[in-house]
C-alpha cells in the first residue's frame, strides 16, 4: 500500500521560503510513470492546485504562484519537494502531497499545516 | 483558469439521493472527460471517489456515481448515509482547477 507523508517547517516568517518534503513509501517514486503533486487548502477554504512534476521532470505550476514555486524529485530518497519563496500570510494553509495518475490523484498524504507569521 | 462552480451546500435525509453539480467551460469539463471528485471529512485528507467523470476506484461504494452533460459534471450519492456527510470537491485536470467545494449535510 502506497503511503505519502509530508514534513517540513510548520512556521515560516513572512518573506522567507516555505520548504516541504513528501516521503513516498510502499512503492518507488520512479516507477509506473506517475506524476507527483502538491495541493494546498487555506484554513476554512477549498483546495488549490499548486503544481506537479511529471516522471520526466517536467513541471506544471499554477499561474497564480508565478515564479515563487519549485517542485523537484529526489529519486535516491524516494521523495519530492515543494519550495515557495517570498511567503505571506496568504500562504498559510494545509499542504498536501499526492500521487497524480493521469488526470486524478489517488493517494494523498495526511497534510501539514504551515503558518506564515512573524 | 477559473475555479469550477459548485453549490456551497446540499442536504438530504438518510436513504435519499442527492446530486452535486460542477460547472466548468467548453475548454475543460465540456471537452475532456477528465473530471474527478474528492470527499473530505473535517481534518482529513481528500479521498478520491470518482475519476474520468464516471469511473469508481476500487473500494468506493457503488452508491457514488458520476456523470456529465455539456459543461457540467455531476456527482450523485444514492441511499444517503450519515458517514456521507463531508465536503465534496470536483476537479478538472484539463483546467488544472478545483471547484469551490460543496458541504453535504445528512439531516
mmCIF file of C-alpha atoms in Angstrom:
data_model
loop_
_atom_site.group_PDB
_atom_site.id
_atom_site.type_symbol
_atom_site.label_atom_id
_atom_site.label_comp_id
_atom_site.label_asym_id
_atom_site.label_seq_id
_atom_site.Cartn_x
_atom_site.Cartn_y
_atom_site.Cartn_z
ATOM 1 C CA UNK A 1 0.000 0.000 0.000
ATOM 2 C CA UNK A 2 1.484 3.310 -1.068
ATOM 3 C CA UNK A 3 1.844 5.904 1.667
ATOM 4 C CA UNK A 4 2.774 9.577 1.448
ATOM 5 C CA UNK A 5 3.913 11.747 4.353
ATOM 6 C CA UNK A 6 4.576 15.471 4.336
ATOM 7 C CA UNK A 7 7.269 17.022 6.521
ATOM 8 C CA UNK A 8 8.862 20.412 6.966
ATOM 9 C CA UNK A 9 8.623 23.585 8.954
ATOM 10 C CA UNK A 10 5.189 24.354 10.316
ATOM 11 C CA UNK A 11 6.026 28.015 10.944
ATOM 12 C CA UNK A 12 7.617 30.313 8.387
ATOM 13 C CA UNK A 13 8.290 34.030 8.682
ATOM 14 C CA UNK A 14 6.912 36.425 6.069
ATOM 15 C CA UNK A 15 9.198 36.924 3.038
ATOM 16 C CA UNK A 16 11.048 33.684 3.787
ATOM 17 C CA UNK A 17 10.922 30.364 1.920
ATOM 18 C CA UNK A 18 8.498 27.554 2.694
ATOM 19 C CA UNK A 19 10.106 24.132 2.198
ATOM 20 C CA UNK A 20 8.230 20.847 2.388
ATOM 21 C CA UNK A 21 9.114 17.262 1.575
ATOM 22 C CA UNK A 22 6.855 14.334 0.755
ATOM 23 C CA UNK A 23 8.239 10.908 1.613
ATOM 24 C CA UNK A 24 6.835 8.093 -0.525
ATOM 25 C CA UNK A 25 6.815 4.576 0.924
ATOM 26 C CA UNK A 26 5.409 1.282 -0.282
ATOM 27 C CA UNK A 27 6.488 1.936 -3.861
ATOM 28 C CA UNK A 28 9.144 3.610 -5.963
ATOM 29 C CA UNK A 29 8.655 7.220 -6.958
ATOM 30 C CA UNK A 30 10.367 6.364 -10.251
ATOM 31 C CA UNK A 31 8.089 3.558 -11.374
ATOM 32 C CA UNK A 32 4.731 3.477 -13.071
ATOM 33 C CA UNK A 33 5.010 6.730 -14.957
ATOM 34 C CA UNK A 34 3.171 8.666 -12.273
ATOM 35 C CA UNK A 35 3.325 12.382 -11.577
ATOM 36 C CA UNK A 36 3.634 13.913 -8.117
ATOM 37 C CA UNK A 37 1.559 16.832 -6.957
ATOM 38 C CA UNK A 38 1.187 19.476 -4.260
ATOM 39 C CA UNK A 39 -2.228 20.848 -3.283
ATOM 40 C CA UNK A 40 -2.953 23.321 -0.531
ATOM 41 C CA UNK A 41 -6.006 24.332 1.485
ATOM 42 C CA UNK A 42 -6.154 27.664 3.340
ATOM 43 C CA UNK A 43 -7.982 27.452 6.665
ATOM 44 C CA UNK A 44 -11.724 27.126 6.116
ATOM 45 C CA UNK A 45 -11.349 27.291 2.336
ATOM 46 C CA UNK A 46 -11.202 24.975 -0.661
ATOM 47 C CA UNK A 47 -8.456 23.042 -2.390
ATOM 48 C CA UNK A 48 -5.897 24.825 -4.565
ATOM 49 C CA UNK A 49 -3.624 23.047 -7.007
ATOM 50 C CA UNK A 50 -0.072 24.311 -6.512
ATOM 51 C CA UNK A 51 1.611 22.232 -9.183
ATOM 52 C CA UNK A 52 3.048 18.874 -10.100
ATOM 53 C CA UNK A 53 6.068 17.174 -11.602
ATOM 54 C CA UNK A 54 5.952 14.576 -14.327
ATOM 55 C CA UNK A 55 8.085 11.436 -14.323
ATOM 56 C CA UNK A 56 10.218 13.160 -16.969
ATOM 57 C CA UNK A 57 10.993 16.007 -14.592
ATOM 58 C CA UNK A 58 8.832 18.499 -16.450
ATOM 59 C CA UNK A 59 6.816 20.649 -14.084
ATOM 60 C CA UNK A 60 3.499 22.435 -14.106
ATOM 61 C CA UNK A 61 2.857 25.328 -11.721
ATOM 62 C CA UNK A 62 -0.389 27.167 -11.160
ATOM 63 C CA UNK A 63 -0.043 30.617 -12.744
ATOM 64 C CA UNK A 64 -1.099 32.289 -9.502
ATOM 65 C CA UNK A 65 2.245 31.349 -7.979
ATOM 66 C CA UNK A 66 4.190 32.836 -10.894
ATOM 67 C CA UNK A 67 7.899 32.246 -10.266
ATOM 68 C CA UNK A 68 7.659 31.637 -6.500
ATOM 69 C CA UNK A 69 7.206 27.863 -6.623
ATOM 70 C CA UNK A 70 9.554 24.973 -7.379
ATOM 71 C CA UNK A 71 8.727 21.263 -7.257
ATOM 72 C CA UNK A 72 11.516 18.705 -7.515
ATOM 73 C CA UNK A 73 12.100 14.989 -7.094
ATOM 74 C CA UNK A 74 14.911 13.206 -5.260
ATOM 75 C CA UNK A 75 14.752 9.659 -6.593
ATOM 76 C CA UNK A 76 17.571 8.439 -4.332
ATOM 77 C CA UNK A 77 15.468 9.323 -1.289
ATOM 78 C CA UNK A 78 12.103 8.388 -2.853
ATOM 79 C CA UNK A 79 10.711 11.814 -2.083
ATOM 80 C CA UNK A 80 9.620 15.017 -3.769
ATOM 81 C CA UNK A 81 9.685 18.570 -2.525
ATOM 82 C CA UNK A 82 7.948 21.940 -2.653
ATOM 83 C CA UNK A 83 9.636 25.292 -2.240
ATOM 84 C CA UNK A 84 7.632 28.512 -2.128
ATOM 85 C CA UNK A 85 9.541 31.769 -1.847
ATOM 86 C CA UNK A 86 8.554 35.200 -0.548
ATOM 87 C CA UNK A 87 5.678 33.841 1.506
ATOM 88 C CA UNK A 88 2.949 35.998 3.014
ATOM 89 C CA UNK A 89 0.083 35.287 5.385
ATOM 90 C CA UNK A 90 -1.972 34.282 2.346
ATOM 91 C CA UNK A 91 0.256 31.211 2.010
ATOM 92 C CA UNK A 92 -0.902 29.876 5.381
ATOM 93 C CA UNK A 93 -2.564 26.574 4.579
ATOM 94 C CA UNK A 94 -2.588 22.830 4.989
ATOM 95 C CA UNK A 95 -0.301 21.473 2.285
ATOM 96 C CA UNK A 96 -0.984 18.021 0.837
ATOM 97 C CA UNK A 97 1.189 15.898 -1.402
ATOM 98 C CA UNK A 98 -0.491 13.392 -3.715
ATOM 99 C CA UNK A 99 0.203 10.919 -6.498
ATOM 100 C CA UNK A 100 -1.215 12.036 -9.835
ATOM 101 C CA UNK A 101 -2.321 9.196 -12.097
ATOM 102 C CA UNK A 102 -3.058 10.737 -15.452
ATOM 103 C CA UNK A 103 -5.820 13.164 -14.526
ATOM 104 C CA UNK A 104 -6.624 12.274 -10.923
ATOM 105 C CA UNK A 105 -4.969 11.939 -7.511
ATOM 106 C CA UNK A 106 -5.370 8.550 -5.905
ATOM 107 C CA UNK A 107 -3.042 8.624 -2.893
ATOM 108 C CA UNK A 108 -2.729 11.611 -0.582
ATOM 109 C CA UNK A 109 -0.612 12.429 2.426
ATOM 110 C CA UNK A 110 -2.348 13.437 5.675
ATOM 111 C CA UNK A 111 -1.348 17.062 5.168
ATOM 112 C CA UNK A 112 0.822 19.506 7.088
ATOM 113 C CA UNK A 113 -0.260 22.894 8.410
ATOM 114 C CA UNK A 114 2.123 25.687 7.530
ATOM 115 C CA UNK A 115 1.579 29.027 9.223
ATOM 116 C CA UNK A 116 3.216 32.187 7.939
ATOM 117 C CA UNK A 117 3.739 34.559 10.825
ATOM 118 C CA UNK A 118 6.459 36.649 12.400
ATOM 119 C CA UNK B 1 -8.036 29.495 -15.125
ATOM 120 C CA UNK B 2 -11.323 29.952 -13.259
ATOM 121 C CA UNK B 3 -12.440 27.652 -10.495
ATOM 122 C CA UNK B 4 -15.234 25.253 -11.283
ATOM 123 C CA UNK B 5 -18.610 26.270 -9.835
ATOM 124 C CA UNK B 6 -20.255 24.087 -7.209
ATOM 125 C CA UNK B 7 -23.193 24.809 -4.887
ATOM 126 C CA UNK B 8 -21.966 25.804 -1.444
ATOM 127 C CA UNK B 9 -24.190 23.284 0.276
ATOM 128 C CA UNK B 10 -26.654 20.472 -0.303
ATOM 129 C CA UNK B 11 -28.588 18.358 2.144
ATOM 130 C CA UNK B 12 -30.645 15.213 2.225
ATOM 131 C CA UNK B 13 -32.176 12.697 4.584
ATOM 132 C CA UNK B 14 -30.831 9.189 5.133
ATOM 133 C CA UNK B 15 -31.812 6.906 2.295
ATOM 134 C CA UNK B 16 -32.440 9.732 -0.150
ATOM 135 C CA UNK B 17 -30.357 10.634 -3.220
ATOM 136 C CA UNK B 18 -28.594 13.929 -3.799
ATOM 137 C CA UNK B 19 -26.698 15.380 -6.736
ATOM 138 C CA UNK B 20 -23.833 17.886 -6.626
ATOM 139 C CA UNK B 21 -23.149 19.857 -9.786
ATOM 140 C CA UNK B 22 -19.810 21.138 -11.044
ATOM 141 C CA UNK B 23 -19.992 23.739 -13.784
ATOM 142 C CA UNK B 24 -16.998 24.370 -15.997
ATOM 143 C CA UNK B 25 -16.495 25.626 -19.517
ATOM 144 C CA UNK B 26 -16.185 24.226 -23.001
ATOM 145 C CA UNK B 27 -12.411 24.447 -22.545
ATOM 146 C CA UNK B 28 -12.301 21.989 -19.676
ATOM 147 C CA UNK B 29 -15.303 19.991 -18.463
ATOM 148 C CA UNK B 30 -17.152 20.286 -21.744
ATOM 149 C CA UNK B 31 -14.402 18.875 -23.927
ATOM 150 C CA UNK B 32 -12.454 16.460 -21.769
ATOM 151 C CA UNK B 33 -13.639 13.526 -19.670
ATOM 152 C CA UNK B 34 -11.036 14.348 -17.049
ATOM 153 C CA UNK B 35 -13.209 15.262 -14.083
ATOM 154 C CA UNK B 36 -12.591 13.703 -10.689
ATOM 155 C CA UNK B 37 -14.426 14.007 -7.367
ATOM 156 C CA UNK B 38 -12.999 14.006 -3.851
ATOM 157 C CA UNK B 39 -14.621 13.551 -0.449
ATOM 158 C CA UNK B 40 -13.107 15.336 2.546
ATOM 159 C CA UNK B 41 -14.107 14.814 6.148
ATOM 160 C CA UNK B 42 -13.110 17.505 8.672
ATOM 161 C CA UNK B 43 -9.407 17.434 9.468
ATOM 162 C CA UNK B 44 -8.742 14.669 6.956
ATOM 163 C CA UNK B 45 -7.087 14.449 3.568
ATOM 164 C CA UNK B 46 -9.301 14.314 0.475
ATOM 165 C CA UNK B 47 -10.289 10.865 -0.808
ATOM 166 C CA UNK B 48 -10.790 10.022 -4.478
ATOM 167 C CA UNK B 49 -14.399 8.980 -5.141
ATOM 168 C CA UNK B 50 -14.819 9.273 -8.924
ATOM 169 C CA UNK B 51 -12.332 9.717 -11.771
ATOM 170 C CA UNK B 52 -12.642 10.350 -15.502
ATOM 171 C CA UNK B 53 -16.226 11.590 -14.987
ATOM 172 C CA UNK B 54 -17.841 8.281 -14.057
ATOM 173 C CA UNK B 55 -15.291 5.675 -13.020
ATOM 174 C CA UNK B 56 -15.225 4.456 -9.444
ATOM 175 C CA UNK B 57 -11.970 3.387 -7.737
ATOM 176 C CA UNK B 58 -11.805 0.019 -6.081
ATOM 177 C CA UNK B 59 -13.257 0.182 -2.582
ATOM 178 C CA UNK B 60 -15.598 3.114 -3.205
ATOM 179 C CA UNK B 61 -19.264 2.311 -2.645
ATOM 180 C CA UNK B 62 -21.434 1.931 -5.746
ATOM 181 C CA UNK B 63 -23.780 4.452 -4.116
ATOM 182 C CA UNK B 64 -21.469 7.060 -5.601
ATOM 183 C CA UNK B 65 -21.764 7.767 -9.313
ATOM 184 C CA UNK B 66 -20.637 10.460 -11.709
ATOM 185 C CA UNK B 67 -21.906 11.862 -14.987
ATOM 186 C CA UNK B 68 -21.512 14.792 -17.339
ATOM 187 C CA UNK B 69 -23.790 16.856 -19.553
ATOM 188 C CA UNK B 70 -22.345 19.654 -21.624
ATOM 189 C CA UNK B 71 -20.074 21.796 -19.476
ATOM 190 C CA UNK B 72 -21.400 20.438 -16.188
ATOM 191 C CA UNK B 73 -20.297 17.333 -14.318
ATOM 192 C CA UNK B 74 -22.332 15.816 -11.502
ATOM 193 C CA UNK B 75 -21.810 13.561 -8.520
ATOM 194 C CA UNK B 76 -24.799 11.569 -7.306
ATOM 195 C CA UNK B 77 -24.947 9.829 -3.959
ATOM 196 C CA UNK B 78 -27.810 7.399 -3.527
ATOM 197 C CA UNK B 79 -29.022 5.832 -0.304
ATOM 198 C CA UNK B 80 -27.558 8.637 1.785
ATOM 199 C CA UNK B 81 -25.832 7.566 4.979
ATOM 200 C CA UNK B 82 -24.643 9.583 7.953
ATOM 201 C CA UNK B 83 -20.995 8.943 7.058
ATOM 202 C CA UNK B 84 -21.501 10.629 3.679
ATOM 203 C CA UNK B 85 -21.648 13.985 5.467
ATOM 204 C CA UNK B 86 -18.489 15.734 4.251
ATOM 205 C CA UNK B 87 -17.174 18.305 1.817
ATOM 206 C CA UNK B 88 -17.019 17.305 -1.835
ATOM 207 C CA UNK B 89 -14.737 18.804 -4.472
ATOM 208 C CA UNK B 90 -14.723 18.354 -8.215
ATOM 209 C CA UNK B 91 -11.515 18.756 -10.190
ATOM 210 C CA UNK B 92 -10.791 19.272 -13.850
ATOM 211 C CA UNK B 93 -7.369 18.121 -14.985
ATOM 212 C CA UNK B 94 -7.792 19.962 -18.277
ATOM 213 C CA UNK B 95 -8.145 23.240 -16.403
ATOM 214 C CA UNK B 96 -5.849 22.240 -13.545
ATOM 215 C CA UNK B 97 -8.519 23.552 -11.217
ATOM 216 C CA UNK B 98 -10.787 22.504 -8.365
ATOM 217 C CA UNK B 99 -14.346 23.508 -7.655
ATOM 218 C CA UNK B 100 -15.044 25.614 -4.602
ATOM 219 C CA UNK B 101 -16.422 22.649 -2.696
ATOM 220 C CA UNK B 102 -19.868 21.580 -1.536
ATOM 221 C CA UNK B 103 -20.792 20.815 2.048
ATOM 222 C CA UNK B 104 -23.147 17.838 2.244
ATOM 223 C CA UNK B 105 -25.343 17.672 5.309
ATOM 224 C CA UNK B 106 -27.232 14.490 6.114
ATOM 225 C CA UNK B 107 -30.315 15.586 8.032
#
